[in-house]
XYZ file of N, CA and C in Angstrom:
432
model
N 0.827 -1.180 0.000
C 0.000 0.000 0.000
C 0.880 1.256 0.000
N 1.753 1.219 0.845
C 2.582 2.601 1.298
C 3.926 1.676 0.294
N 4.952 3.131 -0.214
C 6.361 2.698 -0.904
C 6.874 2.062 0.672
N 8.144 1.141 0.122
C 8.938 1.353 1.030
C 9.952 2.545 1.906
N 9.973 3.389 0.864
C 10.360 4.912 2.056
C 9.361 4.996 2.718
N 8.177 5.273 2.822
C 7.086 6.015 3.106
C 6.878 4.916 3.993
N 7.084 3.244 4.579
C 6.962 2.738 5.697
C 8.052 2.706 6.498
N 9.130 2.965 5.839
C 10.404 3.130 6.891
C 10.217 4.371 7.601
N 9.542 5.629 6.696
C 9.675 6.573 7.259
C 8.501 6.898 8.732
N 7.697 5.813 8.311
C 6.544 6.098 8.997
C 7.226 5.235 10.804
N 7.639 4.392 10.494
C 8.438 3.503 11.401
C 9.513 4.314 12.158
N 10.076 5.039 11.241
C 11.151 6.120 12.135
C 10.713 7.020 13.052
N 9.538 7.864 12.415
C 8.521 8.637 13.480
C 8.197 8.358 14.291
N 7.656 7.283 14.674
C 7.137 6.313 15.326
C 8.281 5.949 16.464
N 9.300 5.591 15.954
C 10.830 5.573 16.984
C 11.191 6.789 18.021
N 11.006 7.836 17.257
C 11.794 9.024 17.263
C 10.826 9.602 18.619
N 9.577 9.604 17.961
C 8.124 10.168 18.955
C 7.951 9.381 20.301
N 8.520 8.045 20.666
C 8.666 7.294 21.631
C 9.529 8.236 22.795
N 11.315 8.403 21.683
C 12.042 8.724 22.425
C 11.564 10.117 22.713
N 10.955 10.724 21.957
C 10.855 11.987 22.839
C 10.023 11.988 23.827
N 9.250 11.069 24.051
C 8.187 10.809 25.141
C 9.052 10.808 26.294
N 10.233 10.247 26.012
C 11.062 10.121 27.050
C 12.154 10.742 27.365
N 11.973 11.952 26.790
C 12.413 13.558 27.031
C 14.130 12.953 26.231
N 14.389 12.168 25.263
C 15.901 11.787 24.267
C 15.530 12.083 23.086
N 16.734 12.307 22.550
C 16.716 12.676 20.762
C 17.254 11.264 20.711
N 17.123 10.923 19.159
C 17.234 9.160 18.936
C 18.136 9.842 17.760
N 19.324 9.093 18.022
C 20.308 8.630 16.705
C 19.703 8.162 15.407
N 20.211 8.545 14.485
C 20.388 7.908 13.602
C 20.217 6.350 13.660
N 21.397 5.742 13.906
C 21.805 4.500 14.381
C 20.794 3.495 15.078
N 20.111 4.214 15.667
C 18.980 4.012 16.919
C 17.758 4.014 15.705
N 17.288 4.904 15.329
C 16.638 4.512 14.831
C 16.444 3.840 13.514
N 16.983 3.834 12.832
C 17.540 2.264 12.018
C 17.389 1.147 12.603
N 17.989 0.629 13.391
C 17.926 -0.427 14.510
C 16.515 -0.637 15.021
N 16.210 0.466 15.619
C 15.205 -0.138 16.367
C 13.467 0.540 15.329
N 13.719 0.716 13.979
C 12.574 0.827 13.127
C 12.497 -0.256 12.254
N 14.122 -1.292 12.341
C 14.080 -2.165 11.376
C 14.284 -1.634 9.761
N 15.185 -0.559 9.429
C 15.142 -0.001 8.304
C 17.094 0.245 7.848
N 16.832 0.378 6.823
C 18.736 0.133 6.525
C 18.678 1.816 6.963
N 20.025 1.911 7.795
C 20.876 3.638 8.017
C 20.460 4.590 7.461
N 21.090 4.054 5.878
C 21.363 5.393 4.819
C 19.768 5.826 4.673
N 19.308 4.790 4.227
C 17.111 4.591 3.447
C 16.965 5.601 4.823
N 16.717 5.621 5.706
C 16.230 6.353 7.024
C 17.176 7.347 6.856
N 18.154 7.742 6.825
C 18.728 9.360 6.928
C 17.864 9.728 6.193
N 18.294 9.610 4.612
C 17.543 10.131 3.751
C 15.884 10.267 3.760
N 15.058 9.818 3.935
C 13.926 9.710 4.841
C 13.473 10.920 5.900
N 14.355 10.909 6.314
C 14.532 12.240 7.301
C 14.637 12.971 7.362
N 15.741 13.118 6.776
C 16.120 14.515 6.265
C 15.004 15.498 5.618
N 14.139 14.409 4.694
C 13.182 14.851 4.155
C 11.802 15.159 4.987
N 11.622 14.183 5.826
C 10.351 14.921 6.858
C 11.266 16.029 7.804
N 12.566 16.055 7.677
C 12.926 17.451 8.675
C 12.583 18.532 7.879
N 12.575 18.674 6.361
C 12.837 19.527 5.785
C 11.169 20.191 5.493
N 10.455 19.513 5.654
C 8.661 19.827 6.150
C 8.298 20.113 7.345
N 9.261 20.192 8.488
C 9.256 19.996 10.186
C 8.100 19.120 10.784
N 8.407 17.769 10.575
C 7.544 16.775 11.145
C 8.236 16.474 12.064
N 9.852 16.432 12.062
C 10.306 15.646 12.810
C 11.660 16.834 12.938
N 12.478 17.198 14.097
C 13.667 17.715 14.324
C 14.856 17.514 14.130
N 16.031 18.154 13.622
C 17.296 17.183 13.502
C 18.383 18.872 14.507
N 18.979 17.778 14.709
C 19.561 18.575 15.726
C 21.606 18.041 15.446
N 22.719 18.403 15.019
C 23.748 17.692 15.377
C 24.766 18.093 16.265
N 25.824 17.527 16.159
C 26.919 17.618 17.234
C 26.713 16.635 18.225
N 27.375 16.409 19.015
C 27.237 15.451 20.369
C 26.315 15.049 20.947
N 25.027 16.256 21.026
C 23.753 15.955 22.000
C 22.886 15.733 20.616
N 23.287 15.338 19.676
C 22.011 15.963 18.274
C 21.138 14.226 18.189
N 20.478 14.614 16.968
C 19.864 13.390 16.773
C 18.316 14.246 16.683
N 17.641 12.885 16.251
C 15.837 13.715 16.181
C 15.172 13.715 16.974
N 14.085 14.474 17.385
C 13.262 14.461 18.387
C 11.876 15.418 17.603
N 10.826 15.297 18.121
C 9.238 15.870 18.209
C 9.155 16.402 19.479
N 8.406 17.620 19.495
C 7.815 17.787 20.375
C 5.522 17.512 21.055
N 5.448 16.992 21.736
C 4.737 16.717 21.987
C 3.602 17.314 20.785
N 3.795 18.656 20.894
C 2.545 19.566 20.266
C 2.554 18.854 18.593
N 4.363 18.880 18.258
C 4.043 18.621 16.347
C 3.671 16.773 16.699
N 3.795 15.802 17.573
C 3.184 14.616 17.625
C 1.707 14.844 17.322
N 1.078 15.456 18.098
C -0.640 15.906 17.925
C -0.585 16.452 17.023
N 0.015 17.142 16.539
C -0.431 18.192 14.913
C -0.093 17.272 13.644
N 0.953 16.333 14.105
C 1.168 16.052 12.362
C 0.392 14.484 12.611
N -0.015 14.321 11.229
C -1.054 13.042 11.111
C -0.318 11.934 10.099
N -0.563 11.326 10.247
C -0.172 9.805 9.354
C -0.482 10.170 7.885
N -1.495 11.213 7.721
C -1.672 11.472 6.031
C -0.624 12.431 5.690
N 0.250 13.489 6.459
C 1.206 14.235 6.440
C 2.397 13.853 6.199
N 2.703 12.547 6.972
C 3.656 11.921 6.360
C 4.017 11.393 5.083
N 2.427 10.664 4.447
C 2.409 10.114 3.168
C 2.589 11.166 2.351
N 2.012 12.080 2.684
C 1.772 13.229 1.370
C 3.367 13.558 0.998
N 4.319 13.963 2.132
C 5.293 14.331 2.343
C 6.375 13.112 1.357
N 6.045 12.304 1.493
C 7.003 10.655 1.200
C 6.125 10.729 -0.253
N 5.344 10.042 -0.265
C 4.570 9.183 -1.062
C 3.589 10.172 -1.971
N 3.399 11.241 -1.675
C 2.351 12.160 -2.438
C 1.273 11.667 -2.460
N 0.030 11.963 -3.036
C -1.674 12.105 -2.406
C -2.222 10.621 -3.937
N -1.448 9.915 -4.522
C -1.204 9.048 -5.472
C -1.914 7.690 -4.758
N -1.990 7.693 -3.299
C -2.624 6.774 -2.600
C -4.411 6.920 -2.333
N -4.510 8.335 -2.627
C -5.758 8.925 -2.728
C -6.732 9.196 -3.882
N -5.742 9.135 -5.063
C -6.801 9.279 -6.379
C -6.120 8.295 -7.201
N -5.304 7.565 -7.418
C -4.779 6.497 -8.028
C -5.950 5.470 -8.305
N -5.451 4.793 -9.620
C -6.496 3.753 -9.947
C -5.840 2.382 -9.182
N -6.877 1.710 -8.509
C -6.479 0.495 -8.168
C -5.905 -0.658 -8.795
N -6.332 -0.202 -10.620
C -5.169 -1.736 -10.942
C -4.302 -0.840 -12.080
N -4.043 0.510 -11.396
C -2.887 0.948 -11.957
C -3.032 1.750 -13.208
N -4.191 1.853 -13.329
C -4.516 2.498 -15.051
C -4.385 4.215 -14.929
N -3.534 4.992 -15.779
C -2.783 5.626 -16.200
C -4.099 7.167 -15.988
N -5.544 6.340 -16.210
C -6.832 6.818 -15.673
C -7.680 6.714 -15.462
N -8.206 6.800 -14.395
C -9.365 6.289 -13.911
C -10.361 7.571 -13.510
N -11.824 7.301 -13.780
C -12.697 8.433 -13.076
C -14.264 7.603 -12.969
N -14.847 8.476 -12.522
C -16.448 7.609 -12.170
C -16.325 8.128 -13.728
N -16.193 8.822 -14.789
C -16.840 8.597 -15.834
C -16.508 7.493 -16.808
N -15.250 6.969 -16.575
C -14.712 6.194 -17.159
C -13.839 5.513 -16.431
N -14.942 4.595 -15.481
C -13.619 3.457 -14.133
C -13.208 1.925 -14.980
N -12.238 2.023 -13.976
C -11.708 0.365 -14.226
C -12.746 -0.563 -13.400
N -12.716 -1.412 -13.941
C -13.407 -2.748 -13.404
C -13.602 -2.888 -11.783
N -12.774 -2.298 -10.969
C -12.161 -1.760 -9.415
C -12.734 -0.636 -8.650
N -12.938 0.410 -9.567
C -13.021 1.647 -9.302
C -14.500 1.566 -8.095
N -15.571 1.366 -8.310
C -16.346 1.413 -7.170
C -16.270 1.108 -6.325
N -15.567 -0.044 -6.050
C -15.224 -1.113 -4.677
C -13.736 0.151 -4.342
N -13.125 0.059 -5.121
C -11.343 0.477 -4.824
C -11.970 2.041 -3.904
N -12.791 3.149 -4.905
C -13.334 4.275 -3.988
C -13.459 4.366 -2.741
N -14.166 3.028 -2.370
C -14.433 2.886 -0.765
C -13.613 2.722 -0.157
N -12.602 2.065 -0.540
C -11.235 1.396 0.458
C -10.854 2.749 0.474
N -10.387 3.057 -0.504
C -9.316 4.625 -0.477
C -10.138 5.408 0.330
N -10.952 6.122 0.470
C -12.153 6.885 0.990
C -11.694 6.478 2.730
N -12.021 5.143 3.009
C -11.496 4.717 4.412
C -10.343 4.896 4.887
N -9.075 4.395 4.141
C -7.859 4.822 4.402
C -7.476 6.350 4.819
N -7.958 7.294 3.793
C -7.864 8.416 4.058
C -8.619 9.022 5.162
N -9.295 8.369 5.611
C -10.493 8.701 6.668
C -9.098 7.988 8.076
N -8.783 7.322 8.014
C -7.470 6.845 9.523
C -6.431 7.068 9.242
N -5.972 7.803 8.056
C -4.696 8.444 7.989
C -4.644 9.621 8.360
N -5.805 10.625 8.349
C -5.994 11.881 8.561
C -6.337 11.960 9.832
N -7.205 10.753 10.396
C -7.513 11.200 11.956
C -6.700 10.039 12.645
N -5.471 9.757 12.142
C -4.389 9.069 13.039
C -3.077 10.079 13.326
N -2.891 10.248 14.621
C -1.322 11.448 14.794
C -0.706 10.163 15.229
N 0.699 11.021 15.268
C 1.874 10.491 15.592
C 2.316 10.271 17.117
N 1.263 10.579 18.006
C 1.527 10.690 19.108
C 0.292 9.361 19.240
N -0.538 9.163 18.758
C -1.697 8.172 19.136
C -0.635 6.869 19.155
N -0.435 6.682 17.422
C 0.640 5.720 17.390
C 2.183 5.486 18.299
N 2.853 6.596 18.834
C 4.007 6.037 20.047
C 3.120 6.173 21.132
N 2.048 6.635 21.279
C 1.625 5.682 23.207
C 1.220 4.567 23.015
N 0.611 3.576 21.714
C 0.384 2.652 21.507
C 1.744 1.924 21.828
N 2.959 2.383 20.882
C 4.038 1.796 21.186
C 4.841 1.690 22.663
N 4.723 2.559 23.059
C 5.303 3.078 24.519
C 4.487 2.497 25.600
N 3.262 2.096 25.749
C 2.725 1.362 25.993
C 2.318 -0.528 26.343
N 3.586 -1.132 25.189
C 3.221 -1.839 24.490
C 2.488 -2.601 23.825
N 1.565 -2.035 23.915
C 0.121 -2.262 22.825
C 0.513 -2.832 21.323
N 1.474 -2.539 20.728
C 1.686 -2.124 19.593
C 3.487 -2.866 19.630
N 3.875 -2.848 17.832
C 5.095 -3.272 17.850
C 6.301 -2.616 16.326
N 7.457 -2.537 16.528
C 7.566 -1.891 15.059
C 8.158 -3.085 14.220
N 9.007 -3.843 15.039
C 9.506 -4.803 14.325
C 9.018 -6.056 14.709
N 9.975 -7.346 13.816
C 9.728 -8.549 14.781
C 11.167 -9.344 14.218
């Protein structure tokens, strides 16, 4: 459903928003490791939601990323995609056709509407803070 940037990246947030729960900026290193995602794929990743301010980058000795509570509640799971993945998850044809519309759908298109319609409906009212108290919690898991 999501590229693979766009779940690593979502996985890194998810890391990062933990540690700030717990008043730490998370490495690089750290979060690679503990999002389950290769180093470099996650810098780069990052760099790019820093460069939208979803997420903080900070360097030197004490650096590394961190959220603050408020951008956890403000930024949403559809912010991320849009950011990574662009809105292609939202009007895209389901078996890929170049175009699709109610005036002229693919074989998919009525059924596929609804799914997408839903998705976008728990991507928009999912934050980043819902998802790390799930994790922080352990309710929830990033790897296995």
């Amino acid at each position: 459903m999501f590229s693979k940037a766009c779940e690593h990246g979502i996985k890194a947030i998810i890391y990062i928003a933990t540690q700030s729960l717990q008043g730490q900026r998370a490495k690089i290193g750290d979060v690679a490791i503990n999002s389950g995602s290769p180093g470099a794929f996650t810098a780069k990743v990052l760099g790019t939601l820093t460069k939208y301010s979803i997420v903080n980058s900070y360097t030197g000795p004490t650096g590394g990323f961190d959220m603050s509570v408020k951008q956890m509640r403000q930024t949403k799971m559809s912010d991320i995609v849009r950011v990574i993945d662009g809105d292609n998850i939202y009007n895209g044809c389901g078996l890929g056709l170049s175009e699709c519309n109610n005036d002229q759908p693919c074989p998919m298109h009525d059924k596929f509407s609804k799914v997408r319609a839903g998705i976008k409906e728990m991507l928009t009212k999912t934050t980043v803070y819902d998802l790390a108290k799930g994790l922080q919690e352990g309710k929830t898991v990033l790897i296995r």
